[in-house]
Tab-separated table of C-alpha atoms and ligand atoms in Angstrom:
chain	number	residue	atom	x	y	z
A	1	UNK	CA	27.133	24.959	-0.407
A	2	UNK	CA	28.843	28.504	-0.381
A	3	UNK	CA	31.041	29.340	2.307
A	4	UNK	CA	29.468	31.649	4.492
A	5	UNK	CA	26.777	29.665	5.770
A	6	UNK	CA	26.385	27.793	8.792
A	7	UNK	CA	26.619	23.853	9.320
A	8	UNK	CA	24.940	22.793	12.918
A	9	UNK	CA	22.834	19.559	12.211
A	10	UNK	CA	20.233	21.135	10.366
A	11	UNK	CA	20.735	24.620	11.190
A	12	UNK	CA	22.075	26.302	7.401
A	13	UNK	CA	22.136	22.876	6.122
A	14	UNK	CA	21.309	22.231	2.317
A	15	UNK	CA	18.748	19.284	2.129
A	16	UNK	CA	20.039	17.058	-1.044
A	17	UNK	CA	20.176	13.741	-0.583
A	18	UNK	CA	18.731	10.833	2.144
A	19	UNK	CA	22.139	10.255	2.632
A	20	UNK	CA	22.812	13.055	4.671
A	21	UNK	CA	20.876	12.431	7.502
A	22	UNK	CA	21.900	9.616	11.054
A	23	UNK	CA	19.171	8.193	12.694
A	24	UNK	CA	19.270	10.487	15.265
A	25	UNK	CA	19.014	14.005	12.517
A	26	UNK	CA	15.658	11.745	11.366
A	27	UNK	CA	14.040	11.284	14.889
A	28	UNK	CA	14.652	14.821	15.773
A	29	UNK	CA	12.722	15.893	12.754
A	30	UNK	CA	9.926	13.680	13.488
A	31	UNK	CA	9.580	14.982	17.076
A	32	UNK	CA	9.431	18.331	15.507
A	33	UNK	CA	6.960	17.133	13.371
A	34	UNK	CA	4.559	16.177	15.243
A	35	UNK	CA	4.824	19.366	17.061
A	36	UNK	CA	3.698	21.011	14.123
A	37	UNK	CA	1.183	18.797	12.873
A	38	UNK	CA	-0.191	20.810	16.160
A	39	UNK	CA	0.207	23.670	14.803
A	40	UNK	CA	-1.122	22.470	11.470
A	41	UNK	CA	-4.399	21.194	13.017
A	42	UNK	CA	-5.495	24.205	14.837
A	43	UNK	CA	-6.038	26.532	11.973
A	44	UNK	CA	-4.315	28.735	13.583
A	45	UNK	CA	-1.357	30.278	11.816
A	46	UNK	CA	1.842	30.046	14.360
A	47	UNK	CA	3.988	33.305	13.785
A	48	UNK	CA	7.507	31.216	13.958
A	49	UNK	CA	8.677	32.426	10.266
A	50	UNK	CA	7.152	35.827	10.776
A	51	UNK	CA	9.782	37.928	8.517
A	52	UNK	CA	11.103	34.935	6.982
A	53	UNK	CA	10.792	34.559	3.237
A	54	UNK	CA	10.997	30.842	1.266
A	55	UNK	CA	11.896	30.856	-2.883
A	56	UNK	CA	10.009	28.180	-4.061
A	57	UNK	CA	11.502	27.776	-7.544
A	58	UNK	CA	10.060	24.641	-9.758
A	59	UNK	CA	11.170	23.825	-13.078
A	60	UNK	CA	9.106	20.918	-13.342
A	61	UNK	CA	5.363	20.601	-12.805
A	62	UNK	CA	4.000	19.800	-8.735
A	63	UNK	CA	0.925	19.827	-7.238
A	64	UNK	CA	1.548	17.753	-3.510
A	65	UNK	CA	5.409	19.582	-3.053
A	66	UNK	CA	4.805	22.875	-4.406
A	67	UNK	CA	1.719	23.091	-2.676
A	68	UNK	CA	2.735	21.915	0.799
A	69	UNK	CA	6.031	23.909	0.651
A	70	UNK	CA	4.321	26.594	0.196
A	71	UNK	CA	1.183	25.941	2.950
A	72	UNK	CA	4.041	24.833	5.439
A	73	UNK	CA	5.589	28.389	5.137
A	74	UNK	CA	2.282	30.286	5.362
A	75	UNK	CA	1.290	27.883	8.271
A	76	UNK	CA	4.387	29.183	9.980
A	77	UNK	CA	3.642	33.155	9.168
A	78	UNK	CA	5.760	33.218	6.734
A	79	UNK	CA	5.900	34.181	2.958
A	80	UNK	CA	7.180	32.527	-0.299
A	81	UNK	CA	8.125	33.938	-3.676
A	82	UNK	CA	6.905	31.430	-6.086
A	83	UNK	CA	8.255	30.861	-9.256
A	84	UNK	CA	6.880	28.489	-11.414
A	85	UNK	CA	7.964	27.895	-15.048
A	86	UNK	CA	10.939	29.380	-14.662
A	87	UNK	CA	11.762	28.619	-17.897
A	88	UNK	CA	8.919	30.731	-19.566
A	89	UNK	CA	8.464	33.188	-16.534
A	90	UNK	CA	11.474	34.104	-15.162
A	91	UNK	CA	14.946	35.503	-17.100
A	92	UNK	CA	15.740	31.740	-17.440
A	93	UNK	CA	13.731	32.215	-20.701
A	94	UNK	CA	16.412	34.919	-22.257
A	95	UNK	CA	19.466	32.457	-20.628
A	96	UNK	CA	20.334	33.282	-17.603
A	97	UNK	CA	21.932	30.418	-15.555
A	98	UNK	CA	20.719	28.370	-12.806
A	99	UNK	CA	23.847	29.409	-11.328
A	100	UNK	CA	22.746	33.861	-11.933
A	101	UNK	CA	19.310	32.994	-10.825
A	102	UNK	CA	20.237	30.880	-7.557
A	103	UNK	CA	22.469	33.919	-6.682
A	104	UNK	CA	19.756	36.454	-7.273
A	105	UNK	CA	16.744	35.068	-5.691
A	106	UNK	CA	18.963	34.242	-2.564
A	107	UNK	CA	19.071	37.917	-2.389
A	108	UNK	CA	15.411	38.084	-1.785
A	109	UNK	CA	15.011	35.284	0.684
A	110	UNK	CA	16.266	32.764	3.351
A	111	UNK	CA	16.073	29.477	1.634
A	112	UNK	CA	15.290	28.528	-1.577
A	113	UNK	CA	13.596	25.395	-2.571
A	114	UNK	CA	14.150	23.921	-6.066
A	115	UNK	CA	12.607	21.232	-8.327
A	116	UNK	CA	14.825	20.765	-11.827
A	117	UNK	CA	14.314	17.715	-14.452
A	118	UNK	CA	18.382	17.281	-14.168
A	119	UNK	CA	19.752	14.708	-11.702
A	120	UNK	CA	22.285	17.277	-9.485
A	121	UNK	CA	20.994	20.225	-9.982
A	122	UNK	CA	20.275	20.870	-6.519
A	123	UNK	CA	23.444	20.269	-5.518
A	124	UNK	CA	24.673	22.590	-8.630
A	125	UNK	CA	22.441	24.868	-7.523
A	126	UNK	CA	23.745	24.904	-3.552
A	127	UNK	CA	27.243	25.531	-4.479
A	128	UNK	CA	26.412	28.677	-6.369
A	129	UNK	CA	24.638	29.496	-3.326
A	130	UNK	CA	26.614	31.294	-0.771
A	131	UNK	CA	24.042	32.706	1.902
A	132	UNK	CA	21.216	30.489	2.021
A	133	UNK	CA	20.409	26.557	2.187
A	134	UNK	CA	18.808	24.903	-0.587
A	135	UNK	CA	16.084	22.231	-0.101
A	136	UNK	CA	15.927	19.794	-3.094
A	137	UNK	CA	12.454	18.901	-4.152
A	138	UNK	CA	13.338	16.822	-6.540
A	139	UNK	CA	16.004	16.219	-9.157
A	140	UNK	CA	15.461	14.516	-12.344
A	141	UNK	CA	15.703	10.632	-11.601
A	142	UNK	CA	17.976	11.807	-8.460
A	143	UNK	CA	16.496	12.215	-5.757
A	144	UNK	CA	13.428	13.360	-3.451
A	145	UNK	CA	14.444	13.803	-0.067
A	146	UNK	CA	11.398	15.476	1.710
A	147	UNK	CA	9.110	12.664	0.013
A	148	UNK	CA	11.278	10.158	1.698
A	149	UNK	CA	11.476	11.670	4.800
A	150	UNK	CA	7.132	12.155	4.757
A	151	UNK	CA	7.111	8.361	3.608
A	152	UNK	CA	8.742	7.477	6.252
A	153	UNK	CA	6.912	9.590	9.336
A	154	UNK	CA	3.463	7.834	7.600
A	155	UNK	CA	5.445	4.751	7.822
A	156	UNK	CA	6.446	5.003	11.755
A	157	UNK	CA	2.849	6.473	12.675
A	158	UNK	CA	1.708	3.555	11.377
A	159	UNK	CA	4.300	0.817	12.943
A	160	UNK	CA	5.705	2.474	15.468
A	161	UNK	CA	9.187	1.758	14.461
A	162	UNK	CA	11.497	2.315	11.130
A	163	UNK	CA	13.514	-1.251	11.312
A	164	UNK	CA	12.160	-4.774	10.729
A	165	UNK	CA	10.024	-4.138	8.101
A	166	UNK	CA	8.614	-5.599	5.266
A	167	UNK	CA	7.711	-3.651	2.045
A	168	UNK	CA	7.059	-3.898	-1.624
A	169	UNK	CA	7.994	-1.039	-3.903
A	170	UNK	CA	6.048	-1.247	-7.629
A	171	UNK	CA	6.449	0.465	-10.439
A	172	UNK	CA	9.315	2.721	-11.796
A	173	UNK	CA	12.603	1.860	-9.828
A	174	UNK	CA	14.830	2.859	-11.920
A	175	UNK	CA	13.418	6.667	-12.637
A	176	UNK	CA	11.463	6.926	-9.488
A	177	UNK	CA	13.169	8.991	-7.450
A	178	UNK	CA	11.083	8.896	-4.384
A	179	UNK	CA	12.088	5.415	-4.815
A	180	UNK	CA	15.437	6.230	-4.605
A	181	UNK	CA	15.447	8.241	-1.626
A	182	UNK	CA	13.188	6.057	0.706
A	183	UNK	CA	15.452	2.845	-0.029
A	184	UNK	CA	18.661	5.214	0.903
A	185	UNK	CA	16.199	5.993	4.026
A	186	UNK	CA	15.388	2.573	5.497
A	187	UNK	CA	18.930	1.732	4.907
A	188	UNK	CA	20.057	3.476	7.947
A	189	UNK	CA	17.387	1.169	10.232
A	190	UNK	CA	18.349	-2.517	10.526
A	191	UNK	CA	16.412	-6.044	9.352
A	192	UNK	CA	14.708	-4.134	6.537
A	193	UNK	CA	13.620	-5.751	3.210
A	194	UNK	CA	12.005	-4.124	0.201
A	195	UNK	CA	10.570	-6.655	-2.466
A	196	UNK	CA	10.955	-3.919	-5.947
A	197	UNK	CA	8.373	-5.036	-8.332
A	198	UNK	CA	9.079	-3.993	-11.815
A	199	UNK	CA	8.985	-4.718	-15.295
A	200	UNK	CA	12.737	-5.875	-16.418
A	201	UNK	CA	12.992	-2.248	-18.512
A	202	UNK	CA	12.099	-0.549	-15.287
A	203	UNK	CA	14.687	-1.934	-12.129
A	204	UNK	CA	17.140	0.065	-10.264
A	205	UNK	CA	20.364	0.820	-12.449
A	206	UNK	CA	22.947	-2.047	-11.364
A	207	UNK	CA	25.328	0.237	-9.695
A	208	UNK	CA	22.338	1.729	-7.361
A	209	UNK	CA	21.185	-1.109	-6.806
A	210	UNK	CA	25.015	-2.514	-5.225
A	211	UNK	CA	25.091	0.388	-3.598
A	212	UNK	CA	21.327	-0.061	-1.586
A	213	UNK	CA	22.643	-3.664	-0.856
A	214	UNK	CA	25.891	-3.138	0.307
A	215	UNK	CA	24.227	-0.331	2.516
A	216	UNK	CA	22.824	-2.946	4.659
A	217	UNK	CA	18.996	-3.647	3.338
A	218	UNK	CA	17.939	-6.707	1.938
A	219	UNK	CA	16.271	-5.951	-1.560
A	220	UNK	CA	14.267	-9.064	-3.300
A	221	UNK	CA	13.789	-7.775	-7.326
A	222	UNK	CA	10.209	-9.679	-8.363
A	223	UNK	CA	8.702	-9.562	-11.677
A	224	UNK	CA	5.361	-11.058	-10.746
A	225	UNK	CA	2.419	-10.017	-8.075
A	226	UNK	CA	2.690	-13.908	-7.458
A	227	UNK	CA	6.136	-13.370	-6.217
A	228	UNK	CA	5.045	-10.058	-3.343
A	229	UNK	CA	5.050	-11.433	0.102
A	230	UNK	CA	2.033	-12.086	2.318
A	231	UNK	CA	1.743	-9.332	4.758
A	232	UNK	CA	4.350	-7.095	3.957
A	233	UNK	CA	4.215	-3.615	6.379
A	234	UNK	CA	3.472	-1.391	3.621
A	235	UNK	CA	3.347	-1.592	-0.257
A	236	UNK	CA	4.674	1.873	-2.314
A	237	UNK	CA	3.109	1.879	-5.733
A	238	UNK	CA	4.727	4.248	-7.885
A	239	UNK	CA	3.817	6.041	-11.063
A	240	UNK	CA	6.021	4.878	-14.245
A	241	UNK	CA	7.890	8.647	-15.039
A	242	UNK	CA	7.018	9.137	-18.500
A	243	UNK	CA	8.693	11.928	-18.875
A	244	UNK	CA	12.078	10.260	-18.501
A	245	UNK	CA	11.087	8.345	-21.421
A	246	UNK	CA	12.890	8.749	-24.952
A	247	UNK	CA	9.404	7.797	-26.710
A	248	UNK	CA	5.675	7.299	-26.550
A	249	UNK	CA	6.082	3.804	-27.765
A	250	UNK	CA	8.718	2.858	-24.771
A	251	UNK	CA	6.154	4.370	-22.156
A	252	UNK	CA	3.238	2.446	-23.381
A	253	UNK	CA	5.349	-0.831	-23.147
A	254	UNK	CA	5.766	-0.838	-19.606
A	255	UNK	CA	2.949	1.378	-18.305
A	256	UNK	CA	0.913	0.001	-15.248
A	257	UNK	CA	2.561	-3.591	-15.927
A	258	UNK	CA	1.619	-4.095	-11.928
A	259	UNK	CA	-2.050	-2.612	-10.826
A	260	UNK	CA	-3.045	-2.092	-7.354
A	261	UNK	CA	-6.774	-3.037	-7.170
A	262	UNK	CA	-9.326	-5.002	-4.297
A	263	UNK	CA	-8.502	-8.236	-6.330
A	264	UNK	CA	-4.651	-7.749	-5.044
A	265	UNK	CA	-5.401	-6.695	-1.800
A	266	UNK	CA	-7.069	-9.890	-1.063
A	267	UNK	CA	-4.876	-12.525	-2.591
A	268	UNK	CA	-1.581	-10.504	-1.052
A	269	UNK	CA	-2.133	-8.048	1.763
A	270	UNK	CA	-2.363	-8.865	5.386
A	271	UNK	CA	-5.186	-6.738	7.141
A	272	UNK	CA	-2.392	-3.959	8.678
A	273	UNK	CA	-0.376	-3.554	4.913
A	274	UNK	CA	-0.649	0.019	4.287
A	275	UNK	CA	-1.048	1.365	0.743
A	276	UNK	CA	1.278	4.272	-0.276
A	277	UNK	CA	1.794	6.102	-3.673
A	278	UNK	CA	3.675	9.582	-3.517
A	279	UNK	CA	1.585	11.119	-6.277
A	280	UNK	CA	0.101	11.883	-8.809
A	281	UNK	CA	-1.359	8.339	-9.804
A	282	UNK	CA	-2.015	8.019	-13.065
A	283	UNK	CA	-3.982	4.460	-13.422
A	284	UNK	CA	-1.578	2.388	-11.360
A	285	UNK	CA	-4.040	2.198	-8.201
A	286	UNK	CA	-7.946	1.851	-8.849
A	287	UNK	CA	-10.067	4.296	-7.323
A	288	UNK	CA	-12.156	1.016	-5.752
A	289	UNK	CA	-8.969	1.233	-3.389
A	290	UNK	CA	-9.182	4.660	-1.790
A	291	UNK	CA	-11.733	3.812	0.693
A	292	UNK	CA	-9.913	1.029	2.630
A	293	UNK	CA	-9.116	2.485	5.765
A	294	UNK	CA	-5.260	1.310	4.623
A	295	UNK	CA	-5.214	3.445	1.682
A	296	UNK	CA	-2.795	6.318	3.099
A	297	UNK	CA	-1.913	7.852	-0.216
A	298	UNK	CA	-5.057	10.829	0.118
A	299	UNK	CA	-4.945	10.953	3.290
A	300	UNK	CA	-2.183	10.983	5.942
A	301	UNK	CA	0.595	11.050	3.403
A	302	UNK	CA	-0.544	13.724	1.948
A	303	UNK	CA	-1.053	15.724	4.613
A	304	UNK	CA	2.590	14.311	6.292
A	305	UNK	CA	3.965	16.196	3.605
A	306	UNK	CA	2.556	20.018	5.225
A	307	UNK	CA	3.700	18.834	8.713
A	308	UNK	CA	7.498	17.378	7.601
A	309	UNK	CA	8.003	20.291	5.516
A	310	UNK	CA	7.183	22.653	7.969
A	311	UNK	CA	9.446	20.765	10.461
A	312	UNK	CA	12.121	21.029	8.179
A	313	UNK	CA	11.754	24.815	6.854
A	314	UNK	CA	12.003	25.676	10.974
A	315	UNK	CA	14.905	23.676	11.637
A	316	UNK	CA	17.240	24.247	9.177
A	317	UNK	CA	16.075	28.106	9.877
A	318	UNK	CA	17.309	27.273	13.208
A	319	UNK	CA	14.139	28.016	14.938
B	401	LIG	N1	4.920	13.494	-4.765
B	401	LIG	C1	5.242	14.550	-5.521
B	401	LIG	O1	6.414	14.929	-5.638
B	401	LIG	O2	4.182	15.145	-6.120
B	401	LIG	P1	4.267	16.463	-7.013
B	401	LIG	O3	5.048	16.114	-8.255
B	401	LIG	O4	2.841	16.843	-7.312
B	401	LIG	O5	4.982	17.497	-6.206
């Protein structure tokens, strides 16, 4: 974070990490939230970023982030310079730094929101920064902060609450980094416990995973559907990230070990278990599941996504 900007809860803030945020930062957002899920539903563009400009810069591919980023800024009457690629079309491609580009496009705008394949880079790229906050929409095997935070406003529509509940995480815990950012998220609320279904290849790197449990959740590794609890609040599927693989033949190994399907659903899920996947799926949940009315993944958590962002973009504008 350069020096000239301003730190007032979110006002100027750089978004990097669920870490960052009390309780209290996280219930403020979701009042805001709502607010604009308002705005959101009445197809009626609210002028609160008129004049404001967003640098939406994405060095790895996104359809959900990208695209709600940008349709939370536009919601809001504001615009976005989009740059996606930036390795093939921007100056990246003759070598110009992350640290040169951060500095030039925060010439042009008021914050800048940036995807990069590197765990850190937002954070690299906030300290070149000096006059604008940086949002971090995902970094390598890092972090995803906004997902987290949309996770968890579907989660509290839902229940009502953020503390005593039960959920199972599947899939990729040790490159997922949604995954990583909702467990640092319902950390903060108390009596929480997260059963992370994985293959062994695929758990939460031991240090991470001392860290999450000395942060006060209780987290239950399984290696079996036989081992998920009856009833659990919510189960997160995830997508195993093969791209963070080294080879082909490593992927296939542990690809869609653990499928969500009706047969699952009936042997393990009590009848107000929610179903959540951040996106893109890519054979880990059947299609024959998107039409139980608890299958949130298409539907509300999607759409969180437009609503948290927008939230977000206003309030650490300061609006
Ligand atoms: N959930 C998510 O980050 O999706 P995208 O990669 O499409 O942005």
């Amino acid at each position: 974070m350069g020096s000239n900007k301003t730190i007032n809860n979110f006002k100027g803030k750089d978004i990097l990490s669920l870490d960052q945020f009390s309780i209290t930062d996280i219930s403020h957002l979701f009042q805001v939230t709502k607010k604009m899920r308002e705005i959101g539903r009445r197809a009626k563009p609210s002028n609160l970023l008129k004049g404001n400009i967003v640098t939406l810069i994405f060095y790895e591919p996104s359809s959900r982030t990208f695209g709600s980023f940008g349709a939370a800024v536009k919601q809001l009457g504001g615009a976005t310079i989009d740059v996606q690629d930036p390795q093939h079309f921007s100056s990246v491609s003759k070598g110009e730094t992350l640290e040169d580009t951060i500095r030039v496009f925060e010439s042009y705008c008021d914050v800048i929101v940036i995807r990069h394949p590197a765990m850190g880079t937002a954070a690299k790229a906030a300290k070149a920064a000096e006059f604008v906050p940086i949002i971090n929409a995902g970094d390598g095997i890092g972090e995803h902060p906004t997902q987290a935070l949309l996770d968890m406003f579907t989660i509290y529509e839902k229940f009502g609450k953020l503390n005593n509940l039960t959920g199972v995480m599947a899939g990729d815990m040790l490159n997922g980094r949604t995954v990583h950012s909702l467990i640092r998220g319902l950390s903060k609320y108390k009596n929480n416990t997260l059963y992370l279904l994985s293959p062994d290849e695929l758990k939460l790197d031991k240090p991470d995973f001392t860290k999450f449990k000395n942060s006060g959740i209780k987290l239950i590794e399984i290696a079996s559907t036989g081992d998920m609890p009856k009833n659990a609040n919510f189960w997160y599927w995830t997508r195993v990230q093969k791209e963070r693989f080294k080879s082909l033949k490593e992927y296939g190994k542990v690809k869609n070990r653990f499928v969500l399907n009706n047969k699952l659903i009936k042997e393990r899920a009590g009848k107000d278990t929610i179903f959540m996947h951040p996106l893109p799926r890519v054979g880990e949940i059947l299609e024959e599941v998107d039409l139980n009315p608890n299958a949130v993944y298409l539907r509300s958590e999607v759409r969180n996504g437009m609503y948290v962002r927008m939230a977000l973009i206003s309030l650490v504008l300061g609006k």
